[in-house]
mmCIF file of C-alpha atoms and ligand atoms in Angstrom:
data_model
loop_
_atom_site.group_PDB
_atom_site.id
_atom_site.type_symbol
_atom_site.label_atom_id
_atom_site.label_comp_id
_atom_site.label_asym_id
_atom_site.label_seq_id
_atom_site.Cartn_x
_atom_site.Cartn_y
_atom_site.Cartn_z
ATOM 1 C CA MET A 23 7.703 -134.548 33.049
ATOM 2 C CA ALA A 24 4.665 -136.309 34.498
ATOM 3 C CA ARG A 25 1.440 -134.356 34.091
ATOM 4 C CA LEU A 26 -0.300 -133.331 37.286
ATOM 5 C CA PRO A 27 -3.772 -134.719 37.873
ATOM 6 C CA PRO A 28 -6.407 -131.995 37.210
ATOM 7 C CA ALA A 29 -7.187 -131.250 40.872
ATOM 8 C CA GLN A 30 -3.550 -130.409 41.606
ATOM 9 C CA ALA A 31 -3.046 -128.574 38.346
ATOM 10 C CA GLU A 32 -5.837 -126.189 39.365
ATOM 11 C CA GLN A 33 -4.411 -125.407 42.809
ATOM 12 C CA PRO A 34 -3.600 -121.715 43.113
ATOM 13 C CA THR A 35 0.022 -120.654 43.587
ATOM 14 C CA LYS A 36 -0.262 -116.924 44.343
ATOM 15 C CA PRO A 37 -0.180 -116.381 48.150
ATOM 16 C CA LEU A 38 -3.468 -114.444 48.362
ATOM 17 C CA LEU A 39 -5.329 -117.004 46.245
ATOM 18 C CA CYS A 40 -3.869 -119.857 48.337
ATOM 19 C CA THR A 41 -5.161 -118.296 51.558
ATOM 20 C CA LEU A 42 -8.568 -117.642 50.001
ATOM 21 C CA ALA A 43 -8.649 -121.334 49.020
ATOM 22 C CA GLY A 44 -8.061 -122.287 52.681
ATOM 23 C CA LEU A 45 -4.486 -123.510 52.204
ATOM 24 C CA PRO A 46 -1.950 -123.100 55.053
ATOM 25 C CA SER A 47 0.918 -120.598 54.735
ATOM 26 C CA GLU A 48 4.082 -119.556 56.594
ATOM 27 C CA ARG A 49 2.944 -115.951 56.811
ATOM 28 C CA PRO A 50 -0.314 -114.242 55.880
ATOM 29 C CA PRO A 51 -0.467 -112.598 52.452
ATOM 30 C CA MET A 52 -0.637 -108.821 52.871
ATOM 31 C CA TRP A 53 -2.021 -105.729 51.187
ATOM 32 C CA LEU A 54 -3.457 -102.495 52.599
ATOM 33 C CA MET A 55 -6.750 -100.809 51.872
ATOM 34 C CA ARG A 56 -6.096 -97.487 50.054
ATOM 35 C CA GLN A 57 -2.495 -98.567 49.464
ATOM 36 C CA ALA A 58 -2.380 -96.298 46.409
ATOM 37 C CA GLY A 59 -2.917 -92.804 47.743
ATOM 38 C CA ARG A 60 -1.754 -89.449 48.983
ATOM 39 C CA TYR A 61 0.748 -90.794 51.561
ATOM 40 C CA LEU A 62 2.960 -91.753 48.561
ATOM 41 C CA PRO A 63 4.939 -88.924 46.888
ATOM 42 C CA GLU A 64 4.828 -90.757 43.545
ATOM 43 C CA TYR A 65 0.996 -90.913 43.777
ATOM 44 C CA ARG A 66 0.815 -87.159 44.383
ATOM 45 C CA ALA A 67 3.032 -86.579 41.343
ATOM 46 C CA THR A 68 0.923 -88.795 39.052
ATOM 47 C CA ARG A 69 -2.305 -87.257 40.337
ATOM 48 C CA ALA A 70 -0.934 -83.768 39.556
ATOM 49 C CA GLN A 71 -0.043 -85.000 36.076
ATOM 50 C CA ALA A 72 -3.596 -86.342 35.592
ATOM 51 C CA GLY A 73 -5.145 -83.004 36.635
ATOM 52 C CA SER A 74 -7.798 -84.220 39.068
ATOM 53 C CA PHE A 75 -8.745 -87.332 41.022
ATOM 54 C CA LEU A 76 -11.508 -88.270 38.562
ATOM 55 C CA ASP A 77 -9.244 -87.667 35.554
ATOM 56 C CA LEU A 78 -6.806 -90.080 37.188
ATOM 57 C CA CYS A 79 -9.551 -92.710 37.677
ATOM 58 C CA TYR A 80 -10.554 -92.509 33.998
ATOM 59 C CA ASN A 81 -7.011 -92.516 32.577
ATOM 60 C CA PRO A 82 -6.105 -96.218 32.083
ATOM 61 C CA ALA A 83 -2.331 -95.675 31.798
ATOM 62 C CA LEU A 84 -2.107 -93.441 34.881
ATOM 63 C CA ALA A 85 -4.612 -95.508 36.908
ATOM 64 C CA ALA A 86 -2.482 -98.586 36.151
ATOM 65 C CA GLU A 87 0.637 -96.654 37.150
ATOM 66 C CA VAL A 88 -0.715 -95.628 40.594
ATOM 67 C CA THR A 89 -2.081 -99.140 41.182
ATOM 68 C CA LEU A 90 1.418 -100.544 40.665
ATOM 69 C CA GLN A 91 3.344 -97.893 42.658
ATOM 70 C CA PRO A 92 2.795 -99.515 46.090
ATOM 71 C CA ILE A 93 3.582 -102.947 44.609
ATOM 72 C CA ARG A 94 6.974 -101.753 43.362
ATOM 73 C CA ARG A 95 7.767 -99.986 46.619
ATOM 74 C CA PHE A 96 6.543 -102.552 49.168
ATOM 75 C CA GLY A 97 6.110 -105.850 47.312
ATOM 76 C CA PHE A 98 2.546 -106.393 48.545
ATOM 77 C CA ASP A 99 0.864 -109.697 47.683
ATOM 78 C CA ALA A 100 -2.070 -107.936 46.016
ATOM 79 C CA ALA A 101 -2.671 -104.870 43.872
ATOM 80 C CA ILE A 102 -6.084 -103.218 44.144
ATOM 81 C CA LEU A 103 -7.410 -101.496 41.053
ATOM 82 C CA PHE A 104 -7.207 -97.728 41.383
ATOM 83 C CA ALA A 105 -10.734 -96.339 41.014
ATOM 84 C CA ASP A 106 -13.497 -95.205 43.383
ATOM 85 C CA ILE A 107 -16.780 -96.627 44.600
ATOM 86 C CA LEU A 108 -18.555 -93.472 43.376
ATOM 87 C CA LEU A 109 -17.751 -94.080 39.706
ATOM 88 C CA VAL A 110 -20.853 -96.322 39.598
ATOM 89 C CA PRO A 111 -23.363 -93.569 40.509
ATOM 90 C CA GLN A 112 -21.636 -91.320 37.980
ATOM 91 C CA ALA A 113 -21.907 -94.028 35.315
ATOM 92 C CA LEU A 114 -25.606 -94.355 36.195
ATOM 93 C CA GLY A 115 -26.005 -90.688 35.302
ATOM 94 C CA GLN A 116 -25.680 -88.895 38.645
ATOM 95 C CA GLY A 117 -23.517 -85.755 38.787
ATOM 96 C CA LEU A 118 -20.269 -86.270 40.756
ATOM 97 C CA ALA A 119 -17.352 -84.004 41.660
ATOM 98 C CA PHE A 120 -14.472 -84.355 44.096
ATOM 99 C CA LYS A 121 -13.840 -80.997 45.727
ATOM 100 C CA GLU A 122 -10.444 -80.256 47.262
ATOM 101 C CA ASN A 123 -10.569 -80.834 51.056
ATOM 102 C CA GLU A 124 -14.284 -81.548 50.878
ATOM 103 C CA GLY A 125 -14.503 -85.073 49.469
ATOM 104 C CA PRO A 126 -17.163 -86.227 47.019
ATOM 105 C CA VAL A 127 -20.216 -84.132 46.099
ATOM 106 C CA LEU A 128 -23.132 -85.673 44.154
ATOM 107 C CA ASP A 129 -26.452 -84.256 42.925
ATOM 108 C CA ALA A 130 -28.497 -85.770 45.757
ATOM 109 C CA ILE A 131 -31.538 -87.841 44.819
ATOM 110 C CA ARG A 132 -34.518 -86.441 46.737
ATOM 111 C CA ALA A 133 -37.516 -88.382 45.384
ATOM 112 C CA VAL A 134 -38.342 -91.850 44.079
ATOM 113 C CA GLY A 135 -39.355 -90.334 40.733
ATOM 114 C CA GLU A 136 -35.715 -89.366 40.098
ATOM 115 C CA LEU A 137 -34.596 -93.015 40.187
ATOM 116 C CA ALA A 138 -36.045 -93.577 36.705
ATOM 117 C CA ARG A 139 -33.246 -91.385 35.318
ATOM 118 C CA LEU A 140 -30.586 -93.849 36.452
ATOM 119 C CA ASP A 141 -29.678 -96.219 33.631
ATOM 120 C CA PRO A 142 -27.905 -99.452 34.663
ATOM 121 C CA LYS A 143 -27.661 -100.613 31.034
ATOM 122 C CA GLY A 144 -25.615 -97.575 30.001
ATOM 123 C CA ILE A 145 -22.828 -97.816 32.593
ATOM 124 C CA HIS A 146 -20.136 -99.535 30.532
ATOM 125 C CA LYS A 147 -19.703 -96.644 28.107
ATOM 126 C CA ARG A 148 -18.424 -94.501 30.943
ATOM 127 C CA LEU A 149 -16.617 -97.314 32.812
ATOM 128 C CA GLU A 150 -14.701 -98.691 29.810
ATOM 129 C CA PRO A 151 -11.430 -96.920 30.865
ATOM 130 C CA VAL A 152 -11.619 -98.770 34.216
ATOM 131 C CA TYR A 153 -11.765 -102.152 32.432
ATOM 132 C CA GLU A 154 -8.864 -101.075 30.273
ATOM 133 C CA ALA A 155 -6.883 -100.143 33.406
ATOM 134 C CA VAL A 156 -7.585 -103.638 34.793
ATOM 135 C CA SER A 157 -6.181 -105.379 31.738
ATOM 136 C CA ARG A 158 -3.117 -103.097 31.644
ATOM 137 C CA ILE A 159 -2.396 -103.775 35.332
ATOM 138 C CA LYS A 160 -2.840 -107.504 34.783
ATOM 139 C CA GLY A 161 -0.231 -107.412 32.029
ATOM 140 C CA GLU A 162 2.355 -105.725 34.245
ATOM 141 C CA LEU A 163 1.764 -107.531 37.536
ATOM 142 C CA PRO A 164 4.637 -109.447 39.210
ATOM 143 C CA PRO A 165 3.915 -113.204 38.998
ATOM 144 C CA ASP A 166 3.059 -113.724 42.698
ATOM 145 C CA CYS A 167 0.872 -110.646 42.997
ATOM 146 C CA THR A 168 -2.937 -110.961 42.785
ATOM 147 C CA LEU A 169 -5.136 -108.317 41.159
ATOM 148 C CA ILE A 170 -8.176 -107.268 43.208
ATOM 149 C CA GLY A 171 -11.102 -105.497 41.546
ATOM 150 C CA PHE A 172 -13.708 -103.765 43.682
ATOM 151 C CA ALA A 173 -16.962 -101.902 43.994
ATOM 152 C CA GLY A 174 -18.920 -100.274 46.764
ATOM 153 C CA ALA A 175 -21.721 -102.357 48.242
ATOM 154 C CA PRO A 176 -25.180 -100.984 47.342
ATOM 155 C CA TRP A 177 -26.037 -99.635 50.811
ATOM 156 C CA THR A 178 -22.805 -97.616 51.117
ATOM 157 C CA VAL A 179 -23.087 -96.271 47.565
ATOM 158 C CA ALA A 180 -26.754 -95.393 48.241
ATOM 159 C CA THR A 181 -25.800 -93.354 51.330
ATOM 160 C CA TYR A 182 -23.718 -91.047 49.099
ATOM 161 C CA MET A 183 -26.350 -90.963 46.318
ATOM 162 C CA LEU A 184 -29.142 -89.946 48.703
ATOM 163 C CA GLU A 185 -27.157 -87.599 50.948
ATOM 164 C CA GLY A 186 -25.163 -86.001 48.117
ATOM 165 C CA ARG A 187 -21.972 -86.143 50.183
ATOM 166 C CA GLY A 188 -20.293 -87.944 53.057
ATOM 167 C CA SER A 189 -22.325 -87.673 56.234
ATOM 168 C CA SER A 190 -21.915 -88.436 59.912
ATOM 169 C CA ASP A 191 -25.499 -89.516 60.644
ATOM 170 C CA HIS A 192 -26.630 -90.877 57.235
ATOM 171 C CA ALA A 193 -29.934 -89.115 57.845
ATOM 172 C CA ALA A 194 -31.101 -89.131 54.213
ATOM 173 C CA ALA A 195 -30.445 -92.840 53.556
ATOM 174 C CA LYS A 196 -31.872 -93.915 56.918
ATOM 175 C CA THR A 197 -34.969 -91.800 56.306
ATOM 176 C CA TRP A 198 -35.510 -93.777 53.076
ATOM 177 C CA ALA A 199 -34.791 -97.087 54.869
ATOM 178 C CA PHE A 200 -37.407 -96.452 57.560
ATOM 179 C CA GLY A 201 -39.867 -94.160 55.752
ATOM 180 C CA ASN A 202 -39.759 -95.355 52.152
ATOM 181 C CA PRO A 203 -38.387 -98.909 52.099
ATOM 182 C CA ARG A 204 -40.009 -99.676 48.715
ATOM 183 C CA GLY A 205 -38.251 -96.685 47.206
ATOM 184 C CA LEU A 206 -34.940 -97.774 48.672
ATOM 185 C CA ASP A 207 -35.551 -101.314 47.361
ATOM 186 C CA THR A 208 -35.892 -99.819 43.879
ATOM 187 C CA LEU A 209 -32.535 -98.065 44.241
ATOM 188 C CA MET A 210 -31.019 -101.311 45.594
ATOM 189 C CA ASP A 211 -32.263 -103.194 42.504
ATOM 190 C CA ILE A 212 -30.561 -100.649 40.240
ATOM 191 C CA LEU A 213 -27.328 -100.817 42.229
ATOM 192 C CA VAL A 214 -27.328 -104.620 42.424
ATOM 193 C CA GLN A 215 -27.595 -104.847 38.648
ATOM 194 C CA ALA A 216 -24.994 -102.130 37.956
ATOM 195 C CA THR A 217 -22.531 -103.458 40.542
ATOM 196 C CA THR A 218 -22.850 -107.055 39.344
ATOM 197 C CA ASP A 219 -22.260 -106.018 35.719
ATOM 198 C CA TYR A 220 -19.357 -103.762 36.732
ATOM 199 C CA LEU A 221 -17.597 -106.516 38.706
ATOM 200 C CA ASP A 222 -18.315 -109.082 35.992
ATOM 201 C CA ARG A 223 -16.538 -106.838 33.470
ATOM 202 C CA GLN A 224 -13.599 -106.278 35.841
ATOM 203 C CA ILE A 225 -13.227 -110.066 36.157
ATOM 204 C CA VAL A 226 -13.436 -110.544 32.397
ATOM 205 C CA ALA A 227 -10.705 -107.858 32.049
ATOM 206 C CA GLY A 228 -8.419 -109.707 34.486
ATOM 207 C CA ALA A 229 -9.400 -109.163 38.146
ATOM 208 C CA GLU A 230 -8.633 -112.367 40.086
ATOM 209 C CA VAL A 231 -10.484 -111.445 43.303
ATOM 210 C CA VAL A 232 -13.159 -108.817 43.929
ATOM 211 C CA GLN A 233 -13.908 -106.898 47.096
ATOM 212 C CA LEU A 234 -17.183 -105.216 48.071
ATOM 213 C CA PHE A 235 -16.717 -102.222 50.382
ATOM 214 C CA ASP A 236 -19.690 -101.688 52.719
ATOM 215 C CA THR A 237 -18.115 -98.834 54.638
ATOM 216 C CA TRP A 238 -21.395 -97.742 56.263
ATOM 217 C CA ALA A 239 -22.818 -101.196 57.091
ATOM 218 C CA GLY A 240 -22.437 -100.363 60.782
ATOM 219 C CA VAL A 241 -25.089 -97.649 60.963
ATOM 220 C CA LEU A 242 -28.185 -99.836 60.475
ATOM 221 C CA PRO A 243 -30.293 -101.790 63.003
ATOM 222 C CA GLU A 244 -30.515 -105.550 62.472
ATOM 223 C CA ALA A 245 -33.610 -105.782 60.242
ATOM 224 C CA GLU A 246 -32.393 -103.052 57.904
ATOM 225 C CA PHE A 247 -28.862 -104.511 57.928
ATOM 226 C CA ARG A 248 -30.364 -107.756 56.616
ATOM 227 C CA ARG A 249 -32.458 -106.002 53.972
ATOM 228 C CA TYR A 250 -29.965 -103.414 52.685
ATOM 229 C CA CYS A 251 -26.526 -104.854 53.499
ATOM 230 C CA ILE A 252 -26.815 -108.643 53.430
ATOM 231 C CA GLU A 253 -29.482 -109.145 50.761
ATOM 232 C CA PRO A 254 -28.024 -106.950 47.972
ATOM 233 C CA VAL A 255 -24.517 -108.346 48.556
ATOM 234 C CA ARG A 256 -25.925 -111.886 48.486
ATOM 235 C CA ARG A 257 -27.622 -111.200 45.138
ATOM 236 C CA ILE A 258 -24.435 -109.756 43.616
ATOM 237 C CA ILE A 259 -22.303 -112.682 44.779
ATOM 238 C CA ALA A 260 -24.865 -115.274 43.614
ATOM 239 C CA VAL A 261 -24.677 -114.001 40.019
ATOM 240 C CA LEU A 262 -20.881 -113.576 40.078
ATOM 241 C CA LYS A 263 -20.496 -117.146 41.379
ATOM 242 C CA GLN A 264 -22.630 -118.466 38.518
ATOM 243 C CA LYS A 265 -20.473 -116.698 35.957
ATOM 244 C CA HIS A 266 -17.068 -116.979 37.629
ATOM 245 C CA PRO A 267 -17.133 -119.762 40.242
ATOM 246 C CA GLN A 268 -13.345 -119.653 40.625
ATOM 247 C CA VAL A 269 -13.138 -115.953 41.555
ATOM 248 C CA PRO A 270 -13.160 -115.300 45.331
ATOM 249 C CA VAL A 271 -15.208 -112.440 46.758
ATOM 250 C CA ILE A 272 -14.106 -110.527 49.861
ATOM 251 C CA ALA A 273 -16.802 -108.482 51.606
ATOM 252 C CA PHE A 274 -16.056 -105.714 54.116
ATOM 253 C CA PRO A 275 -19.138 -104.803 56.193
ATOM 254 C CA ARG A 276 -17.363 -102.166 58.284
ATOM 255 C CA GLY A 277 -18.788 -101.699 61.765
ATOM 256 C CA ALA A 278 -21.131 -104.715 61.582
ATOM 257 C CA GLY A 279 -20.294 -105.670 65.199
ATOM 258 C CA ALA A 280 -22.184 -108.773 66.349
ATOM 259 C CA LEU A 281 -23.759 -108.975 62.878
ATOM 260 C CA TYR A 282 -20.384 -110.088 61.504
ATOM 261 C CA GLU A 283 -21.377 -113.529 62.762
ATOM 262 C CA GLY A 284 -23.174 -115.393 59.996
ATOM 263 C CA TYR A 285 -22.478 -112.616 57.457
ATOM 264 C CA ALA A 286 -20.182 -114.717 55.255
ATOM 265 C CA ALA A 287 -22.621 -117.645 55.164
ATOM 266 C CA ALA A 288 -25.604 -115.357 54.507
ATOM 267 C CA THR A 289 -23.924 -113.444 51.650
ATOM 268 C CA GLY A 290 -21.816 -116.233 50.148
ATOM 269 C CA ALA A 291 -18.607 -114.178 50.574
ATOM 270 C CA ASP A 292 -15.396 -116.241 50.550
ATOM 271 C CA ALA A 293 -13.660 -113.964 53.059
ATOM 272 C CA ILE A 294 -14.651 -111.103 55.328
ATOM 273 C CA GLY A 295 -12.863 -107.853 56.056
ATOM 274 C CA LEU A 296 -12.733 -107.001 59.754
ATOM 275 C CA ASP A 297 -12.765 -103.396 60.896
ATOM 276 C CA TYR A 298 -10.387 -102.476 63.715
ATOM 277 C CA THR A 299 -13.033 -102.635 66.452
ATOM 278 C CA VAL A 300 -13.640 -106.393 66.043
ATOM 279 C CA PRO A 301 -12.090 -108.197 69.065
ATOM 280 C CA LEU A 302 -9.417 -110.682 67.966
ATOM 281 C CA ALA A 303 -10.337 -113.514 70.347
ATOM 282 C CA TRP A 304 -13.990 -113.264 69.320
ATOM 283 C CA ALA A 305 -13.098 -113.150 65.617
ATOM 284 C CA ARG A 306 -10.883 -116.191 66.042
ATOM 285 C CA ASP A 307 -13.620 -118.294 67.677
ATOM 286 C CA HIS A 308 -16.599 -117.078 65.654
ATOM 287 C CA LEU A 309 -15.265 -116.218 62.183
ATOM 288 C CA TRP A 310 -11.674 -117.340 61.455
ATOM 289 C CA ASN A 311 -12.429 -120.987 62.267
ATOM 290 C CA LYS A 312 -14.948 -121.023 59.367
ATOM 291 C CA THR A 313 -13.882 -118.341 56.873
ATOM 292 C CA PRO A 314 -10.712 -116.467 55.916
ATOM 293 C CA VAL A 315 -10.628 -113.055 57.600
ATOM 294 C CA GLN A 316 -8.888 -109.889 56.400
ATOM 295 C CA GLY A 317 -7.664 -107.076 58.614
ATOM 296 C CA ASN A 318 -7.637 -105.420 61.041
ATOM 297 C CA LEU A 319 -4.797 -103.181 62.191
ATOM 298 C CA ASP A 320 -6.005 -99.693 63.129
ATOM 299 C CA PRO A 321 -4.677 -97.339 60.388
ATOM 300 C CA ARG A 322 -3.821 -94.814 63.093
ATOM 301 C CA LEU A 323 -1.258 -97.311 64.462
ATOM 302 C CA LEU A 324 0.465 -97.088 61.103
ATOM 303 C CA VAL A 325 0.728 -93.327 61.591
ATOM 304 C CA VAL A 326 2.116 -93.735 65.142
ATOM 305 C CA GLY A 327 4.469 -96.623 64.275
ATOM 306 C CA GLY A 328 7.148 -97.858 66.716
ATOM 307 C CA GLN A 329 6.464 -100.177 69.620
ATOM 308 C CA ALA A 330 2.692 -99.604 69.622
ATOM 309 C CA MET A 331 2.433 -100.767 66.025
ATOM 310 C CA ALA A 332 4.875 -103.676 66.511
ATOM 311 C CA GLU A 333 2.916 -105.046 69.482
ATOM 312 C CA ALA A 334 -0.420 -104.770 67.712
ATOM 313 C CA VAL A 335 1.013 -106.554 64.668
ATOM 314 C CA GLN A 336 2.282 -109.434 66.832
ATOM 315 C CA ARG A 337 -1.114 -109.740 68.532
ATOM 316 C CA LEU A 338 -2.786 -109.895 65.157
ATOM 317 C CA LEU A 339 -0.373 -112.504 63.758
ATOM 318 C CA ARG A 340 -0.724 -114.665 66.879
ATOM 319 C CA SER A 341 -4.519 -114.504 66.759
ATOM 320 C CA PHE A 342 -4.841 -116.024 63.284
ATOM 321 C CA PRO A 343 -1.940 -118.462 62.907
ATOM 322 C CA GLY A 344 -1.092 -120.515 59.864
ATOM 323 C CA ARG A 345 -4.113 -120.015 57.606
ATOM 324 C CA ASN A 346 -7.308 -118.090 56.921
ATOM 325 C CA HIS A 347 -5.773 -114.665 57.471
ATOM 326 C CA ILE A 348 -5.051 -111.867 54.997
ATOM 327 C CA PHE A 349 -3.015 -109.176 56.707
ATOM 328 C CA ASN A 350 -4.556 -105.732 56.194
ATOM 329 C CA LEU A 351 -5.758 -102.626 58.001
ATOM 330 C CA GLY A 352 -9.176 -102.274 59.626
ATOM 331 C CA HIS A 353 -9.912 -99.310 57.279
ATOM 332 C CA GLY A 354 -7.969 -97.355 54.644
ATOM 333 C CA ILE A 355 -4.494 -95.814 55.036
ATOM 334 C CA VAL A 356 -4.686 -92.135 55.985
ATOM 335 C CA PRO A 357 -2.702 -89.524 53.989
ATOM 336 C CA GLU A 358 -0.430 -88.517 56.899
ATOM 337 C CA THR A 359 1.020 -92.075 57.177
ATOM 338 C CA PRO A 360 4.855 -92.015 57.019
ATOM 339 C CA VAL A 361 6.171 -94.243 54.224
ATOM 340 C CA ARG A 362 8.865 -95.630 56.552
ATOM 341 C CA HIS A 363 6.155 -96.999 58.873
ATOM 342 C CA VAL A 364 4.671 -98.946 55.970
ATOM 343 C CA GLU A 365 8.154 -100.327 55.224
ATOM 344 C CA GLU A 366 8.486 -101.346 58.876
ATOM 345 C CA LEU A 367 5.045 -102.999 58.794
ATOM 346 C CA VAL A 368 6.052 -105.062 55.757
ATOM 347 C CA ARG A 369 9.213 -106.207 57.576
ATOM 348 C CA LEU A 370 7.199 -107.166 60.666
ATOM 349 C CA VAL A 371 4.674 -109.206 58.698
ATOM 350 C CA LYS A 372 7.047 -110.817 56.210
ATOM 351 C CA GLY A 373 9.708 -111.564 58.824
ATOM 352 C CA THR A 374 7.459 -113.382 61.219
ATOM 353 C CA GLU A 375 6.592 -117.006 60.839
ATOM 354 C CA THR A 376 3.173 -117.924 62.105
ATOM 355 C CA ALA A 377 3.199 -121.686 61.528
ATOM 356 C CA VAL A 378 0.644 -123.537 63.630
HETATM 357 O O1 LIG B 428 -7.464 -99.011 47.976
HETATM 358 C C1 LIG B 428 -6.951 -98.480 46.985
HETATM 359 O O2 LIG B 428 -5.748 -98.105 46.957
HETATM 360 C C2 LIG B 428 -7.754 -98.411 45.693
HETATM 361 C C3 LIG B 428 -8.454 -97.206 45.430
HETATM 362 C C4 LIG B 428 -9.666 -96.766 46.252
HETATM 363 C C5 LIG B 428 -9.997 -95.384 46.410
HETATM 364 N N1 LIG B 428 -11.214 -95.304 47.021
HETATM 365 C C6 LIG B 428 -9.163 -94.276 45.942
HETATM 366 C C7 LIG B 428 -9.387 -92.927 46.509
HETATM 367 C C8 LIG B 428 -10.681 -97.490 46.874
HETATM 368 C C9 LIG B 428 -10.807 -98.997 47.061
HETATM 369 C C10 LIG B 428 -11.658 -96.546 47.349
HETATM 370 C C11 LIG B 428 -12.912 -96.946 48.002
HETATM 371 C C12 LIG B 428 -13.790 -95.912 48.557
HETATM 372 N N2 LIG B 428 -14.047 -94.666 48.063
HETATM 373 C C13 LIG B 428 -14.624 -96.107 49.688
HETATM 374 C C14 LIG B 428 -14.736 -97.387 50.490
HETATM 375 C C15 LIG B 428 -13.601 -97.610 51.396
HETATM 376 C C16 LIG B 428 -13.440 -96.575 52.499
HETATM 377 O O3 LIG B 428 -12.382 -95.917 52.488
HETATM 378 O O4 LIG B 428 -14.334 -96.461 53.333
HETATM 379 C C17 LIG B 428 -15.338 -94.918 49.890
HETATM 380 C C18 LIG B 428 -16.333 -94.638 51.000
HETATM 381 C C19 LIG B 428 -14.975 -94.020 48.844
HETATM 382 C C20 LIG B 428 -15.523 -92.664 48.590
HETATM 383 C C21 LIG B 428 -14.476 -91.624 48.684
HETATM 384 N N3 LIG B 428 -13.442 -91.492 47.796
HETATM 385 C C22 LIG B 428 -14.367 -90.607 49.652
HETATM 386 C C23 LIG B 428 -15.300 -90.404 50.822
HETATM 387 C C24 LIG B 428 -13.223 -89.857 49.326
HETATM 388 C C25 LIG B 428 -12.756 -88.607 50.017
HETATM 389 C C26 LIG B 428 -11.961 -88.902 51.243
HETATM 390 C C27 LIG B 428 -10.506 -88.885 50.924
HETATM 391 O O5 LIG B 428 -9.798 -89.802 51.384
HETATM 392 O O6 LIG B 428 -10.094 -87.947 50.240
HETATM 393 C C28 LIG B 428 -12.632 -90.450 48.178
HETATM 394 C C29 LIG B 428 -11.415 -90.005 47.479
HETATM 395 C C30 LIG B 428 -10.361 -91.019 47.184
HETATM 396 N N4 LIG B 428 -10.588 -92.301 46.737
HETATM 397 C C31 LIG B 428 -8.958 -90.800 47.249
HETATM 398 C C32 LIG B 428 -8.340 -91.990 46.821
HETATM 399 C C33 LIG B 428 -6.862 -92.252 46.642
HETATM 400 C C34 LIG B 428 -8.286 -89.489 47.599
HETATM 401 C C35 LIG B 428 -8.444 -88.583 46.435
HETATM 402 C C36 LIG B 428 -7.274 -87.705 46.174
HETATM 403 O O7 LIG B 428 -6.286 -88.137 45.566
HETATM 404 O O8 LIG B 428 -7.403 -86.524 46.535
#
């Protein structure tokens, strides 16, 4: 058999990697944020077996198992590592617990002096089971399925570290941003280093793509968005690109609104995740023509299902035809989602050709 010239030999074959490389496709590759989770009975069973959510995150065999459950059931084009964005603060030395029906609770950082206790060099000792989960998943992945590693973006992780819990107004983090920007810069430096090292190790263990979740990017005014959302993400991607130029980075600055424009160029992200409020026609003209986009079906439509979901899916597929689109939700799946609606969604996306 004739050998392929090097350029062709290096072309990706997995659907998600092809789309991230800008290649055309018959249908968009698909996966769903939070695809491993409480809406799946097999997830609930494995989580009960693990004991608690954090025990599940730190158990490589069980974390690999829940990562693969939605792949077996739905045949998604990507598996996302099962872990949580708050493992990084815990690895830095901050107390973390997940309380039933309450979400995460951390020992809130109240003063700049407390930042000295965070140790970015020591994180791998605690995070080793996550890297082991990555390599186990990689070994069991179907051949066309891509493994996505992830971390929280520094700003979003900082909101939890400073507030001590989820918050509706992000008062603590915004008070640092406006009142103590040098202090917040110090925390950003720590998180940039820890997050870069964490993602580097996930890639070394087998992650083929990484995603940065900036869930709370949408709560900052423009100047602070540039300083605390764009700049730290840019620094992380710059180092990852030096070490692993072939590994695509997806960034999800949820709620960025008009600041989505220029975000990919400013951060160096290869693709951008769109939240469900981003207008499709605007995204098509301002983002999709330059950069692959991921999203953005409202997760609540997946709960409702039926005609409402089917129409929204068709609108989405028609808006981004033929290339540069990764089918996904505009935020994570919610626990009350019926499994049969996810099955229907997969049929709608896989059964529809969107050739240009
Ligand atoms: O997408 C996946 O399937 C991979 C796993 C994943 C989880 N969390 C598992 C999880 C990912 C990528 C995350 C990211 C994450 N975690 C984000 C960013 C994305 C987003 O949803 O905005 C944030 C902000 C967190 C922090 C977090 N983790 C919160 C606020 C909560 C509580 C809310 C909730 O849904 O319970 C979690 C818990 C969590 N992380 C669960 C799962 C499956 C539920 C825990 C359980 O089993 O009880």
